[in-house]
Short mmCIF file of C-alpha atoms in Angstrom, two decimals:
data_model
loop_
_atom_site.label_atom_id
_atom_site.label_comp_id
_atom_site.label_asym_id
_atom_site.label_seq_id
_atom_site.Cartn_x
_atom_site.Cartn_y
_atom_site.Cartn_z
CA MET A 9 0.25 -0.29 0.39
CA VAL A 10 2.52 2.54 0.43
CA LEU A 11 4.62 1.74 -2.19
CA PHE A 12 1.15 2.90 -4.18
CA ILE A 13 1.66 5.78 -2.81
CA THR A 14 4.83 6.65 -2.92
CA SER A 15 4.28 5.66 -6.92
CA LEU A 16 1.34 7.89 -7.02
CA ILE A 17 3.62 10.82 -5.63
CA VAL A 18 6.17 10.09 -8.23
CA VAL A 19 3.98 10.24 -11.36
CA PHE A 20 1.98 13.45 -9.80
CA PHE A 21 5.46 15.37 -9.19
CA TRP A 22 6.68 13.82 -12.57
CA ALA A 23 3.33 15.66 -14.39
CA ALA A 24 3.93 18.81 -13.18
CA ALA A 25 7.57 19.12 -13.37
CA SER A 26 6.12 18.39 -17.45
CA ASN A 27 4.24 20.73 -17.74
CA ALA A 28 6.12 23.25 -16.13
CA PHE A 29 9.01 22.40 -18.75
CA LEU A 30 6.58 22.86 -21.41
CA LEU A 31 5.34 26.66 -20.56
CA ILE A 32 8.55 27.52 -19.51
CA ALA A 33 9.37 26.44 -23.44
CA GLU A 34 6.34 27.26 -25.92
CA THR A 35 7.24 31.24 -23.49
CA ARG A 36 11.07 31.68 -24.42
CA ILE A 37 10.54 32.48 -27.79
CA GLN A 38 8.21 35.11 -26.78
CA ALA A 39 10.42 36.44 -23.41
CA ALA A 40 13.67 36.28 -25.96
CA ALA A 41 12.35 38.29 -29.05
CA ILE A 42 10.84 41.13 -26.29
CA HIS A 43 14.62 41.32 -24.79
CA GLN A 44 16.30 40.99 -28.13
CA LEU A 45 14.20 44.12 -29.76
CA THR A 46 15.33 45.45 -26.20
CA LEU A 47 19.02 45.41 -27.49
CA SER A 48 18.55 46.54 -30.31
CA GLY A 49 18.89 49.77 -29.96
CA SER A 50 16.62 52.61 -31.40
CA GLY A 51 17.24 55.56 -33.24
CA ASP A 52 15.65 58.33 -34.41
CA ASN A 53 13.85 56.66 -37.62
CA GLU A 54 13.85 53.00 -35.83
CA LEU A 55 10.99 52.14 -33.94
CA THR A 56 12.44 49.09 -31.19
CA LEU A 57 9.48 47.93 -30.68
CA HIS A 58 8.70 46.93 -34.00
CA ASP A 59 11.47 45.13 -35.99
CA PHE A 60 10.14 44.19 -39.21
CA GLY A 61 13.32 41.80 -39.57
CA ASP A 62 13.68 42.81 -43.64
CA GLY A 63 16.00 45.53 -43.31
CA ASP A 64 13.17 47.99 -44.78
CA PHE A 65 12.98 51.29 -42.21
CA GLY A 66 16.25 50.59 -41.07
CA GLY A 67 18.05 52.03 -38.41
CA PRO A 68 21.34 52.96 -36.95
CA ASN A 69 21.40 49.86 -35.93
CA GLU A 70 20.60 47.35 -38.10
CA ALA A 71 23.82 46.46 -40.76
CA LYS A 72 24.03 46.85 -44.35
CA ASP A 73 22.85 43.09 -44.56
CA GLY A 74 19.72 44.67 -42.76
CA THR A 75 20.61 42.43 -39.59
CA SER A 76 21.72 43.90 -35.93
CA ARG A 77 24.95 44.91 -35.37
CA ILE A 78 24.54 42.31 -32.55
CA SER A 79 27.47 39.24 -33.15
CA GLN A 80 25.59 36.90 -35.13
CA SER A 81 28.05 34.53 -33.66
CA ARG A 82 26.28 34.73 -30.54
CA ARG A 83 22.45 35.16 -31.99
CA LYS A 84 23.04 31.75 -33.58
CA MET A 85 23.43 30.31 -30.18
CA VAL A 86 20.83 31.70 -28.88
CA PHE A 87 18.29 31.27 -31.45
CA ALA A 88 19.49 27.45 -31.36
CA SER A 89 18.29 27.19 -27.54
CA LEU A 90 15.44 29.42 -28.19
CA LEU A 91 13.48 27.43 -31.08
CA MET A 92 14.61 24.07 -29.57
CA PRO A 93 12.31 21.65 -30.91
CA ILE A 94 9.50 21.37 -28.11
CA SER A 95 8.04 18.29 -28.73
CA GLN A 96 11.60 16.96 -27.27
CA LEU A 97 10.46 18.25 -23.76
CA ASN A 98 6.81 16.60 -24.38
CA PRO A 99 6.41 14.01 -27.20
CA ASN A 100 2.43 15.04 -26.83
CA LYS A 101 2.50 17.86 -27.94
CA ALA A 102 4.46 17.93 -31.74
CA ASP A 103 2.60 20.93 -32.87
CA ALA A 104 3.24 23.13 -29.97
CA ALA A 105 3.67 26.16 -32.64
CA CYS A 106 3.41 27.43 -35.60
CA LEU A 107 4.43 30.36 -38.63
CA PRO A 108 2.54 32.99 -39.33
CA GLY A 109 0.35 32.41 -42.37
CA ASP A 110 0.21 28.92 -41.95
CA ILE A 111 -2.85 27.66 -42.51
CA ARG A 112 -3.51 23.81 -41.15
CA GLU A 113 -5.90 22.80 -38.96
CA ASP A 114 -3.20 21.94 -36.51
CA CYS A 115 -2.47 26.09 -36.15
CA ILE A 116 -5.60 26.97 -34.66
CA GLY A 117 -5.49 27.74 -31.21
CA ILE A 118 -1.99 26.88 -30.63
CA TYR A 119 0.81 29.12 -30.81
CA LYS A 120 2.61 31.60 -33.40
CA LEU A 121 5.77 32.65 -33.82
CA PRO A 122 5.84 36.71 -33.58
CA MET A 123 6.29 38.16 -36.62
CA ASP A 124 8.40 40.93 -35.42
CA ASP A 125 10.29 38.66 -33.84
CA ALA A 126 13.98 38.27 -33.88
CA ALA A 127 14.76 35.12 -34.88
CA ALA A 128 13.03 36.00 -38.19
CA LYS A 129 15.77 35.43 -40.21
CA TYR A 130 16.39 32.14 -38.58
CA VAL A 131 13.01 30.36 -40.06
CA GLU A 132 12.49 32.83 -43.38
CA THR A 133 14.05 30.00 -46.09
CA PRO A 134 13.05 26.09 -45.06
CA GLU A 135 17.08 25.47 -44.52
CA MET A 136 16.83 27.89 -41.96
CA LEU A 137 13.82 26.37 -40.52
CA LYS A 138 15.11 23.26 -40.60
CA MET A 139 18.44 24.55 -38.63
CA TYR A 140 16.98 26.00 -35.74
CA ALA A 141 13.40 24.62 -35.52
CA PRO A 142 12.85 21.57 -37.32
CA ASP A 143 9.52 20.52 -35.45
CA LEU A 144 8.13 23.98 -37.37
CA LYS A 145 6.29 23.54 -41.04
CA TRP A 146 7.96 26.20 -43.35
CA VAL A 147 6.00 28.54 -45.03
CA GLU A 148 6.05 31.42 -47.23
CA PRO A 149 6.83 34.53 -44.81
CA ILE A 150 4.14 36.89 -44.66
CA GLN A 151 5.15 40.16 -47.11
CA TYR A 152 4.45 43.66 -45.92
CA PRO A 153 2.09 46.13 -48.06
CA ALA A 154 3.88 48.09 -50.57
CA THR A 155 2.66 51.72 -49.52
CA TYR A 156 0.04 52.88 -47.29
CA GLN A 157 -2.59 52.74 -49.22
CA ASP A 158 -2.06 49.04 -49.90
CA ALA A 159 -1.91 48.49 -45.78
CA ILE A 160 -5.53 49.90 -45.97
CA ASN A 161 -6.89 48.07 -48.61
CA GLN A 162 -5.47 44.99 -46.63
CA LEU A 163 -7.03 45.93 -42.98
CA LYS A 164 -10.76 46.35 -45.04
CA GLU A 165 -10.07 43.44 -46.70
CA GLN A 166 -9.55 41.34 -43.46
CA ARG A 167 -12.31 43.07 -42.52
CA GLN A 168 -14.60 41.34 -44.43
CA ASN A 169 -12.99 38.00 -44.20
CA PHE A 170 -13.66 38.35 -40.06
CA ASP A 171 -17.52 38.59 -41.17
CA VAL A 172 -16.89 35.60 -43.24
CA ALA A 173 -15.36 33.89 -40.46
CA GLN A 174 -17.99 35.06 -38.51
CA GLU A 175 -20.65 33.71 -40.57
CA ASN A 176 -18.89 29.84 -40.99
CA ILE A 177 -19.28 30.36 -36.87
CA ALA A 178 -23.43 31.11 -36.77
CA LYS A 179 -23.39 28.28 -39.67
CA GLY A 180 -21.75 25.51 -36.88
CA ASP A 181 -18.67 26.00 -39.57
CA ILE A 182 -15.53 26.40 -36.67
CA ARG A 183 -12.80 25.19 -38.51
CA GLN A 184 -13.28 27.03 -41.48
CA ALA A 185 -13.64 29.90 -39.18
CA GLY A 186 -10.69 29.05 -37.55
CA LEU A 187 -8.75 28.50 -41.22
CA ILE A 188 -9.37 31.90 -42.27
CA LEU A 189 -8.41 33.48 -38.63
CA LEU A 190 -5.18 32.34 -39.28
CA ASP A 191 -4.50 34.18 -42.57
CA VAL A 192 -6.64 37.38 -40.96
CA VAL A 193 -4.43 37.96 -38.53
CA PRO A 194 -1.83 37.75 -40.07
CA LYS A 195 -2.44 40.39 -42.50
CA VAL A 196 -3.97 42.64 -40.17
CA THR A 197 -0.88 42.71 -37.90
CA ALA A 198 1.79 43.50 -41.24
CA ALA A 199 -0.49 46.51 -42.31
CA GLY A 200 -1.21 48.34 -39.57
CA ARG A 201 2.19 47.88 -38.67
CA TYR A 202 3.55 49.52 -41.56
CA ILE A 203 0.70 51.87 -40.96
CA VAL A 204 2.31 52.95 -37.29
CA ARG A 205 6.29 52.83 -39.12
CA SER A 206 4.90 54.96 -41.45
CA TYR A 207 3.84 57.44 -38.54
CA SER A 208 6.40 57.20 -36.73
CA ILE A 209 9.28 58.05 -38.91
CA ALA A 210 7.23 60.85 -40.16
CA ALA A 211 6.85 62.02 -36.54
CA ASN A 212 11.22 61.56 -36.40
CA ASN A 213 11.61 63.33 -39.89
CA GLU A 214 10.09 66.50 -38.40
CA ARG A 215 11.96 66.04 -34.99
CA ASN A 216 15.27 66.10 -36.96
CA LYS A 217 14.17 69.35 -38.35
CA ALA A 218 12.80 70.84 -35.25
CA SER A 219 12.97 69.45 -31.90
CA ASP A 220 10.02 70.92 -30.50
CA SER A 221 8.29 70.81 -33.78
CA ASP A 222 4.42 70.45 -32.98
CA GLU A 223 3.41 68.26 -35.99
CA ALA A 224 6.24 65.72 -35.04
CA LYS A 225 4.27 66.02 -31.72
CA THR A 226 0.82 65.11 -33.41
CA LEU A 227 2.16 62.11 -35.82
CA ASP A 228 3.76 60.81 -32.91
CA MET A 229 -0.34 61.08 -31.22
CA LYS A 230 -1.17 59.34 -34.45
CA SER A 231 0.60 56.92 -34.34
CA TYR A 232 -0.17 55.70 -30.66
CA ARG A 233 -3.26 56.00 -30.85
CA ILE A 234 -3.54 53.51 -34.08
CA GLU A 235 -0.72 51.32 -32.37
CA TYR A 236 -2.72 50.86 -29.15
CA ALA A 237 -5.75 50.41 -31.51
CA LEU A 238 -4.18 47.85 -33.44
CA ASN A 239 -2.05 45.61 -30.47
CA GLU A 240 -6.26 45.34 -29.06
CA CYS A 241 -7.62 43.83 -32.24
CA LEU A 242 -4.98 41.76 -32.19
CA GLY A 243 -5.43 40.26 -28.72
CA TYR A 244 -9.07 39.64 -29.35
CA LEU A 245 -8.24 38.67 -32.34
CA GLY A 246 -5.70 35.97 -30.26
CA GLU A 247 -8.16 35.24 -28.33
CA THR A 248 -10.78 34.15 -30.44
CA ASP A 249 -8.07 31.84 -32.41
CA VAL A 250 -7.69 30.10 -28.86
CA LEU A 251 -11.30 29.89 -28.13
CA ILE A 252 -11.99 28.34 -31.47
CA GLY A 253 -9.84 25.95 -31.11
CA GLN A 254 -11.13 24.68 -27.65
CA GLY A 255 -13.82 24.47 -29.11
CA LEU A 256 -12.74 22.30 -31.97
CA ARG A 257 -10.85 20.11 -29.29
CA GLY A 258 -14.17 19.88 -27.27
CA GLU A 259 -12.77 21.90 -24.03
CA LEU A 260 -15.72 24.07 -24.29
CA GLY A 261 -18.48 21.33 -23.98
CA VAL A 262 -21.12 20.46 -26.61
CA SER A 263 -21.37 21.75 -29.84
CA ALA A 264 -24.28 25.00 -28.92
CA PRO A 265 -22.83 25.98 -26.39
CA ALA A 266 -19.44 26.22 -27.43
CA GLN A 267 -20.80 28.16 -30.66
CA LEU A 268 -22.59 30.41 -28.68
CA ALA A 269 -19.03 31.63 -26.79
CA ILE A 270 -17.28 31.53 -30.02
CA LEU A 271 -20.06 33.94 -31.00
CA ASP A 272 -19.64 36.29 -28.15
CA GLN A 273 -15.87 36.57 -28.76
CA PHE A 274 -16.36 37.71 -31.97
CA ARG A 275 -18.76 40.18 -31.84
CA ASP A 276 -16.38 41.51 -28.96
CA THR A 277 -13.19 41.26 -31.45
CA ARG A 278 -15.48 42.52 -34.21
CA LYS A 279 -16.35 46.02 -31.92
CA GLU A 280 -11.99 46.21 -31.79
CA PHE A 281 -11.70 45.90 -35.34
CA ASP A 282 -13.81 48.42 -36.36
CA ASP A 283 -12.00 50.42 -33.54
CA LEU A 284 -8.86 50.39 -35.13
CA LEU A 285 -10.31 50.97 -38.51
CA ARG A 286 -11.95 54.09 -37.01
CA VAL A 287 -8.28 55.51 -35.88
CA VAL A 288 -6.14 54.60 -39.01
CA PRO A 289 -6.58 57.67 -41.53
CA GLU A 290 -7.39 56.64 -44.78
CA LYS A 291 -4.66 59.37 -46.36
CA PHE A 292 -1.33 59.77 -45.47
#
């Protein structure tokens, strides 16, 4: 009897430890990304928290090849550890993360590698992804809009697609709604960040002309309002994605209550999406 109880205790603590290690592994990418962006520094034309990672809108701490001036060998060591296969810690959770733009049912409701993550350069090709994160499926990187007007049009298009996803939930097709959101979220992210970046760079340019420029202050305020609305919208979209994933896995109970819960979340998210569109000027 004592042996049996002891075995139960050991199993309990082993399971708890496994879950703890899994949680740490899944959050390492987020924490390291924030830390890396903090290290990158900020110049007059560089937003520390909005590094596109593709050389566009480069700042003074960005090398000619579009990378940070931080030692390349050091960064490779960091990201080799950062992107270690999560499945090695928990073999029952092989699809613990996906790249943005990966439109598969397996990606609904699970962690997505941030588009502004400093690790982006290490997963931008199939070869690099295989080296640093072999458990992730490679997909074409999300393209940022070429112009401000393209960004506006992309936001409006994704707002329409969001309505289509909501209609699918109302019809009971939770899976299709989740797949649509997998496409909506990264495109909203790309368009929104392009717009925020445009205003921030314009404000910095005005500030370079005159340190107390009123125009710079106005542009800064616009950038701040858009960024705040964008972050709120993306937060709600992420919650919606997670809720759909829970519904697909049966974690919300039978289909009818799950459907109602997801529809409620869609209504809240739609409000945030509309708030974002209201604060974004049509013309730059």
